[in-house]
Amino acid sequence: MTASQSPVSHFGNHVQQQQAVWAQALQAEQFDAALIHSGSQLYSFLDDYHYPFRANPHFLAWLPLARHDESVLIIRPDQPPVLYYFQPDDYWYLPPADPESWWGDFFDVRPVRETGQWRSAIPEGRVAYVGDAPALNDCQELNPPRLLNRLHLARTVKTPYEQACLRSAAATAARAHRAAAEAFRDGQSEFAIHQAYLHAAQQEDADLPYGSIVALNEHGAVLHYQQHERIAPHTHRSFLIDAGATCHGYCSDITRSYSASPGAFADLISAMDALQLRLCDGMRAGVDYRALHLEAHAGIAQLLVDSGLIRCDVEQALSTGLSSVFFPHGLGHFLGLQTHDVAGLLADADGTEIARPDGHPFLRLTRVLEAGNVVTVEPGLYFIDSLLNRWRAGPDAALIHWPAVEELRPYGGIRIEDDVLVTDAQPENMSRDAFAAL
Ligand code: GLY
Ligand code: MN
Ligand code: MN
């Protein structure tokens, strides 16, 4: 990685930009300061073990401290950010290391040994508290919606630091996807494939942006399949893997689909790959993502016609809702510190939502794209029993060519998902670039 590609070299500018964004949002909402709590460890009921910790994304937007609980950041429009850096004197758990200079140099860092020491440093004036730590529950202006909406809107445009983190997260995931594909070809179980993925990524489950979807055969039809079968199936027909990685809290979200052998399912994957690339190329500034979602439906309907899975034309597949039987989710979403990143439907600081197209309740992004947005593009085509059975019981059952569906049902489904940066010119496909660089 060259210096210009490394997130580190962009960090100072990122902090400056954050400072400007927060100053503007605080002033617009008449706050004098903000206090951002990184979060607290939450314990299982009646237990002293806690859930995996995930830092408050508003804290992570400032600092690459994904595993740091009980730290607090104080932001004032006209002063450098102050970090109350929690470093307990603990012999049960390893305390956080001393700050590294690449990020620490941009903050007034004050190490604290006890939780809640920040209370003595609450700034004067009207303070917005941001976070979900139980310690904030008695704070009056907790997560003010208009302030958060302003910040969420700003987060839709990624800084060069954030873009570099997202690129790096894509590169890690691509490396791990390659190892997973090899494990699939080697006939391994979902569990073993998942282990191969983690090993290649050099990340553990708690580092990943979401639970990896590692689906062999029919399991590919379960959109968020969450098991990792320990035993390999007798036959490996197909493999769908939807798995990402993180870099300083920023996520990748990548899906690949494979067929073990040539044939109708492999052909469908190739056709979907061509459609997905065409859709990626459409991710341009000024384009309404809703139109791209509807274009994906038209493209998938065409695949269904061409492959003989349905017996009607594209128009009828769209007007009857038949394309949604095979493609029941949205084309994609914003990507950033959260896999399904904030503000996908948000129009303004009041929280007004931009409506989804009728009949598309699961679309997570309805905005017009801008340079600096990072989005996923993830068309799919699945053989989902419950949706197929509902259709079969309805008036348009004959529009599906059932023998063709029966033939492909054991293959589960197809999804191809890339992470794409919208620019002022050609979109940058971070995922494809990462695979190409392996
Ligand atoms: N991995 C979840 C999604 O693609 O949205
Ligand atoms: Mn995904
Ligand atoms: Mn996704």
XYZ file of C-alpha atoms and ligand atoms in Angstrom:
445
model
C 0.000 0.000 0.000
C 1.454 3.356 -1.000
C 1.317 6.316 1.397
C -1.551 7.937 -0.519
C -3.586 4.705 -0.309
C -3.055 4.298 3.413
C -5.810 5.612 5.696
C -3.108 6.926 8.029
C -1.876 9.598 5.633
C -5.392 11.059 5.330
C -6.271 11.040 8.997
C -5.354 14.624 9.892
C -7.506 16.008 7.090
C -10.332 13.732 8.142
C -10.285 15.097 11.696
C -10.315 18.636 10.332
C -13.291 17.790 8.193
C -15.087 16.164 11.124
C -14.438 19.267 13.161
C -16.029 21.418 10.465
C -19.048 19.121 10.077
C -19.688 18.946 13.819
C -19.156 22.677 14.328
C -21.716 23.434 11.656
C -24.240 20.896 12.977
C -23.837 22.038 16.599
C -24.201 25.672 15.687
C -27.216 25.007 13.484
C -28.904 23.219 16.384
C -27.700 25.772 18.960
C -25.494 23.498 20.987
C -22.268 24.705 22.586
C -20.648 21.279 22.676
C -21.146 17.562 22.184
C -20.105 14.687 24.389
C -19.728 11.401 22.519
C -19.512 8.240 24.606
C -17.843 5.258 22.910
C -20.170 2.809 24.661
C -20.213 0.337 27.548
C -19.821 -3.394 27.785
C -23.282 -4.946 28.149
C -23.630 -8.136 30.141
C -25.818 -11.173 29.532
C -28.673 -11.473 32.014
C -27.452 -12.744 35.404
C -23.956 -13.217 34.018
C -20.587 -11.530 34.153
C -19.721 -12.123 30.499
C -20.554 -9.396 28.062
C -21.812 -9.298 24.487
C -19.300 -8.514 21.740
C -18.578 -4.794 21.994
C -19.184 -2.430 19.091
C -18.263 1.217 19.583
C -20.724 4.014 18.936
C -20.341 4.835 15.205
C -20.326 8.571 15.951
C -17.265 7.945 18.093
C -15.701 5.797 15.355
C -16.265 8.562 12.835
C -13.610 10.463 14.817
C -11.301 7.732 16.021
C -10.159 4.279 14.890
C -10.967 2.761 18.306
C -13.493 0.049 17.535
C -12.816 -1.971 20.693
C -12.568 0.911 23.182
C -15.421 1.144 25.652
C -15.927 3.924 28.239
C -13.951 6.538 26.345
C -15.466 9.953 25.823
C -14.880 12.636 23.227
C -15.715 16.275 23.777
C -16.332 18.417 20.714
C -16.594 22.182 20.753
C -16.892 24.236 17.580
C -13.832 26.382 18.271
C -11.498 24.028 20.173
C -9.550 20.875 19.362
C -11.329 17.632 20.283
C -10.612 16.295 23.779
C -10.458 12.541 24.296
C -10.965 11.048 27.754
C -9.151 7.833 26.944
C -10.206 4.948 29.202
C -7.178 2.938 30.280
C -8.136 1.120 33.475
C -5.559 -0.442 35.767
C -7.015 -3.909 35.161
C -5.546 -7.355 35.643
C -8.626 -9.317 34.435
C -8.615 -7.867 30.955
C -5.861 -6.317 28.876
C -6.311 -2.538 29.031
C -6.079 -0.446 25.847
C -2.527 0.367 24.763
C -1.221 3.918 24.872
C -2.499 6.098 22.036
C -0.679 5.770 18.727
C 0.654 8.968 17.365
C -0.960 8.638 13.894
C -4.356 9.326 15.477
C -3.529 10.549 18.991
C -1.614 13.586 17.737
C -4.846 15.131 16.494
C -6.558 15.023 19.890
C -6.012 16.419 23.337
C -5.759 12.970 24.919
C -6.378 12.644 28.664
C -6.007 9.094 29.957
C -8.508 8.145 32.672
C -8.452 5.095 34.934
C -12.082 5.024 36.120
C -15.341 4.987 34.184
C -17.274 8.218 34.514
C -14.238 10.442 35.160
C -15.407 12.496 32.184
C -18.307 13.773 34.320
C -16.064 16.311 35.965
C -15.209 17.697 32.500
C -18.672 18.235 31.063
C -18.423 21.473 29.089
C -20.284 24.639 29.997
C -23.411 25.572 28.115
C -25.865 23.457 26.149
C -24.377 20.009 25.547
C -25.614 17.297 23.197
C -24.861 13.772 24.446
C -24.350 11.148 21.762
C -24.244 7.423 22.432
C -26.077 4.505 23.986
C -24.039 3.976 27.166
C -26.331 3.472 30.181
C -24.236 6.169 31.921
C -25.848 8.718 29.596
C -29.406 7.769 30.518
C -29.793 10.691 32.936
C -28.514 13.239 30.397
C -31.183 15.612 29.183
C -30.245 16.176 25.557
C -29.462 12.630 24.584
C -29.076 11.889 20.853
C -30.986 14.971 19.683
C -32.700 13.777 16.477
C -32.088 16.886 14.374
C -28.406 16.976 15.298
C -28.023 13.277 14.499
C -29.871 13.679 11.202
C -27.442 16.417 10.180
C -24.481 14.215 11.099
C -25.978 11.218 9.323
C -26.468 13.215 6.154
C -22.830 14.330 6.336
C -21.711 10.734 6.809
C -23.130 9.763 3.408
C -20.173 11.519 1.734
C -16.952 9.756 2.613
C -13.693 11.614 3.197
C -10.447 10.364 1.582
C -9.581 8.704 4.942
C -12.901 6.883 4.977
C -12.530 5.873 1.335
C -9.089 4.458 2.113
C -10.498 2.496 5.074
C -13.323 1.127 2.917
C -10.848 0.139 0.187
C -8.711 -1.632 2.740
C -11.750 -3.447 4.197
C -12.641 -4.559 0.647
C -9.086 -5.798 0.049
C -9.141 -7.867 3.241
C -12.499 -9.378 2.349
C -11.432 -10.162 -1.225
C -8.401 -12.083 0.059
C -10.649 -14.039 2.415
C -13.279 -14.659 -0.279
C -10.611 -16.270 -2.411
C -9.663 -18.627 0.431
C -13.331 -19.447 1.012
C -13.844 -20.269 -2.679
C -10.861 -22.632 -2.538
C -12.317 -24.346 0.536
C -15.634 -24.750 -1.314
C -13.858 -26.357 -4.301
C -12.072 -28.573 -1.821
C -15.445 -29.933 -0.614
C -15.339 -28.472 2.882
C -18.195 -27.767 5.287
C -19.706 -24.331 5.827
C -17.941 -24.193 9.170
C -14.550 -25.060 7.657
C -15.073 -22.557 4.839
C -15.872 -19.898 7.426
C -12.670 -20.744 9.311
C -10.686 -20.472 6.083
C -12.267 -17.061 5.526
C -11.386 -15.812 9.004
C -7.857 -17.108 8.741
C -7.226 -15.448 5.390
C -8.759 -12.184 6.613
C -6.812 -12.384 9.877
C -9.997 -11.208 11.553
C -12.166 -12.922 14.134
C -15.951 -12.981 14.179
C -16.119 -9.956 16.460
C -14.093 -7.940 13.939
C -16.445 -8.676 11.065
C -19.107 -6.150 10.114
C -21.853 -8.819 10.252
C -22.168 -12.558 10.692
C -20.790 -14.110 7.500
C -23.363 -15.845 5.307
C -21.677 -19.075 4.214
C -24.312 -21.050 2.362
C -23.938 -24.311 0.475
C -26.616 -25.612 -1.915
C -30.222 -24.859 -0.799
C -28.969 -22.633 2.029
C -28.216 -19.977 -0.573
C -31.969 -19.323 -0.689
C -31.970 -17.987 2.889
C -31.140 -14.307 2.484
C -29.364 -13.919 5.835
C -28.497 -17.587 6.423
C -26.892 -17.650 9.853
C -25.705 -21.245 10.474
C -22.331 -22.744 9.773
C -23.010 -26.473 9.295
C -20.172 -28.518 10.801
C -20.653 -31.446 8.396
C -20.037 -31.088 4.673
C -22.990 -32.068 2.445
C -22.659 -35.169 0.232
C -22.647 -33.000 -2.877
C -21.376 -29.468 -3.366
C -23.631 -28.002 -6.032
C -23.395 -24.299 -5.272
C -21.964 -21.783 -2.848
C -23.105 -18.313 -1.867
C -20.871 -16.327 0.460
C -21.784 -12.867 1.728
C -18.968 -11.741 3.984
C -17.031 -8.592 4.741
C -14.210 -7.279 6.873
C -13.455 -4.085 8.751
C -10.702 -1.496 8.744
C -10.731 0.995 11.630
C -14.442 0.346 12.031
C -15.293 0.768 8.313
C -16.979 -2.182 6.643
C -16.915 -4.111 3.423
C -19.909 -6.154 2.307
C -19.201 -8.517 -0.579
C -21.095 -11.486 -2.012
C -19.995 -14.076 -4.508
C -21.889 -17.066 -5.909
C -20.367 -20.207 -7.388
C -21.521 -23.294 -9.208
C -19.571 -26.520 -8.768
C -20.156 -27.502 -12.371
C -21.221 -26.014 -15.715
C -24.919 -25.979 -16.556
C -28.050 -23.866 -16.149
C -27.105 -22.546 -12.709
C -23.587 -21.590 -13.789
C -25.090 -19.818 -16.827
C -27.431 -17.908 -14.565
C -24.464 -16.784 -12.439
C -22.655 -15.517 -15.546
C -25.734 -13.630 -16.710
C -26.177 -12.124 -13.230
C -22.532 -11.112 -13.172
C -22.962 -9.190 -16.450
C -26.111 -7.505 -15.127
C -24.421 -6.621 -11.843
C -21.482 -5.008 -13.655
C -23.891 -2.971 -15.754
C -25.678 -1.803 -12.601
C -22.359 -0.911 -10.941
C -21.548 1.248 -13.925
C -24.787 3.140 -13.326
C -23.740 4.332 -9.858
C -23.187 7.938 -10.863
C -23.679 11.294 -9.225
C -27.144 12.695 -9.914
C -28.780 9.289 -10.434
C -31.716 8.287 -8.215
C -30.872 4.967 -6.573
C -34.554 4.006 -6.765
C -34.322 4.052 -10.556
C -31.302 1.742 -10.382
C -33.242 -0.632 -8.122
C -36.094 -0.743 -10.646
C -33.570 -1.253 -13.445
C -32.232 -4.242 -11.505
C -35.757 -5.690 -11.378
C -36.116 -5.279 -15.119
C -32.717 -6.926 -15.664
C -33.573 -9.842 -13.389
C -36.949 -10.267 -15.076
C -35.078 -10.492 -18.385
C -32.808 -13.199 -16.920
C -35.887 -15.117 -15.791
C -37.402 -14.912 -19.266
C -34.150 -15.806 -21.040
C -33.488 -18.792 -18.810
C -37.022 -20.139 -19.237
C -37.895 -19.836 -15.541
C -40.952 -17.718 -16.244
C -43.535 -17.707 -19.025
C -44.354 -14.072 -19.546
C -42.569 -10.966 -20.709
C -40.529 -8.564 -18.619
C -43.366 -6.088 -18.326
C -45.751 -8.658 -16.875
C -43.084 -9.984 -14.518
C -42.759 -6.451 -13.147
C -46.414 -5.479 -13.062
C -47.549 -8.675 -11.301
C -44.710 -8.572 -8.740
C -43.285 -11.829 -10.068
C -39.731 -10.458 -10.219
C -39.934 -9.914 -6.431
C -40.560 -13.624 -5.876
C -37.050 -14.234 -7.160
C -35.492 -10.935 -6.022
C -37.202 -9.962 -2.774
C -34.665 -7.479 -1.365
C -33.279 -4.084 -2.279
C -30.497 -3.464 -4.780
C -28.234 -2.220 -1.989
C -27.508 0.371 0.644
C -25.010 2.917 1.863
C -21.864 1.396 3.327
C -19.576 2.918 5.938
C -19.168 2.550 9.672
C -22.288 0.449 9.573
C -22.945 -2.232 6.989
C -26.371 -0.772 6.376
C -25.087 2.736 6.816
C -27.148 5.668 7.996
C -29.357 8.091 6.051
C -30.339 5.821 3.165
C -33.873 7.207 3.204
C -33.183 10.555 4.850
C -34.073 13.818 3.108
C -33.313 16.485 5.715
C -32.548 17.355 9.319
C -36.250 17.006 10.216
C -36.017 13.314 9.475
C -38.259 13.370 6.406
C -38.008 10.056 4.571
C -37.729 9.694 0.814
C -40.365 7.125 -0.120
C -39.555 3.745 -1.541
C -41.156 2.799 -4.851
C -44.551 1.093 -4.351
C -44.168 -2.639 -3.866
C -40.507 -2.418 -2.781
C -40.666 -2.318 1.036
C -37.117 -3.517 1.648
C -35.142 -0.985 -0.362
C -32.690 0.716 2.037
C -31.536 3.559 -0.218
C -33.830 6.047 -1.947
C -31.539 9.052 -2.348
C -30.032 10.667 -5.405
C -26.375 9.649 -5.508
C -23.551 12.125 -4.863
C -19.807 11.915 -5.403
C -18.309 10.415 -2.231
C -21.218 8.051 -1.544
C -20.237 4.425 -1.094
C -22.993 1.990 -1.929
C -23.434 -1.721 -2.355
C -24.797 -3.176 -5.576
C -26.228 -6.598 -4.880
C -28.811 -8.001 -7.284
C -29.940 -11.533 -6.511
C -32.038 -14.379 -7.802
C -33.214 -17.050 -5.378
C -35.426 -20.102 -5.185
C -37.163 -19.411 -1.878
C -39.706 -22.060 -0.925
C -42.042 -19.818 1.037
C -42.269 -17.173 -1.705
C -42.619 -19.760 -4.480
C -45.338 -21.612 -2.555
C -47.274 -18.386 -2.007
C -47.068 -17.612 -5.706
C -48.148 -21.118 -6.664
C -51.294 -20.662 -4.550
C -52.174 -17.392 -6.328
C -53.920 -16.527 -9.601
C -50.726 -16.177 -11.661
C -49.154 -19.520 -10.767
C -48.854 -20.464 -14.447
C -46.439 -17.576 -15.083
C -43.702 -19.664 -13.499
C -42.294 -22.583 -15.424
C -42.287 -24.936 -12.472
C -40.147 -27.784 -13.892
C -37.325 -25.272 -14.554
C -37.638 -23.944 -11.013
C -37.594 -27.480 -9.586
C -34.380 -28.158 -11.459
C -32.617 -25.156 -9.925
C -34.169 -25.170 -6.450
C -31.375 -27.396 -5.030
C -28.881 -24.647 -5.903
C -30.446 -22.127 -3.507
C -29.732 -18.790 -5.090
C -27.374 -16.228 -6.507
C -26.237 -12.867 -5.199
C -23.320 -10.810 -6.466
C -22.440 -7.821 -4.336
C -19.778 -5.149 -4.749
C -18.895 -1.994 -2.857
C -18.843 1.000 -5.166
C -17.618 4.562 -4.676
C -19.573 7.200 -6.581
C -17.200 9.787 -8.037
C -17.478 12.780 -10.341
C -16.656 10.460 -13.220
C -16.498 6.643 -13.485
C -17.661 4.758 -10.397
C -14.853 3.034 -8.503
C -15.668 -0.602 -7.864
C -13.668 -1.238 -4.710
C -14.514 -4.925 -4.583
C -13.647 -5.776 -8.191
C -10.438 -3.749 -7.893
C -9.548 -5.697 -4.748
C -10.126 -9.091 -6.416
C -8.154 -7.964 -9.465
C -5.211 -6.990 -7.264
C -4.926 -10.421 -5.580
N -24.626 -8.643 4.189
C -25.886 -8.005 4.310
C -26.216 -7.239 3.120
O -25.703 -7.514 2.058
O -26.942 -6.283 3.133
Mn -23.904 -8.538 1.890
Mn -25.223 -5.492 1.427
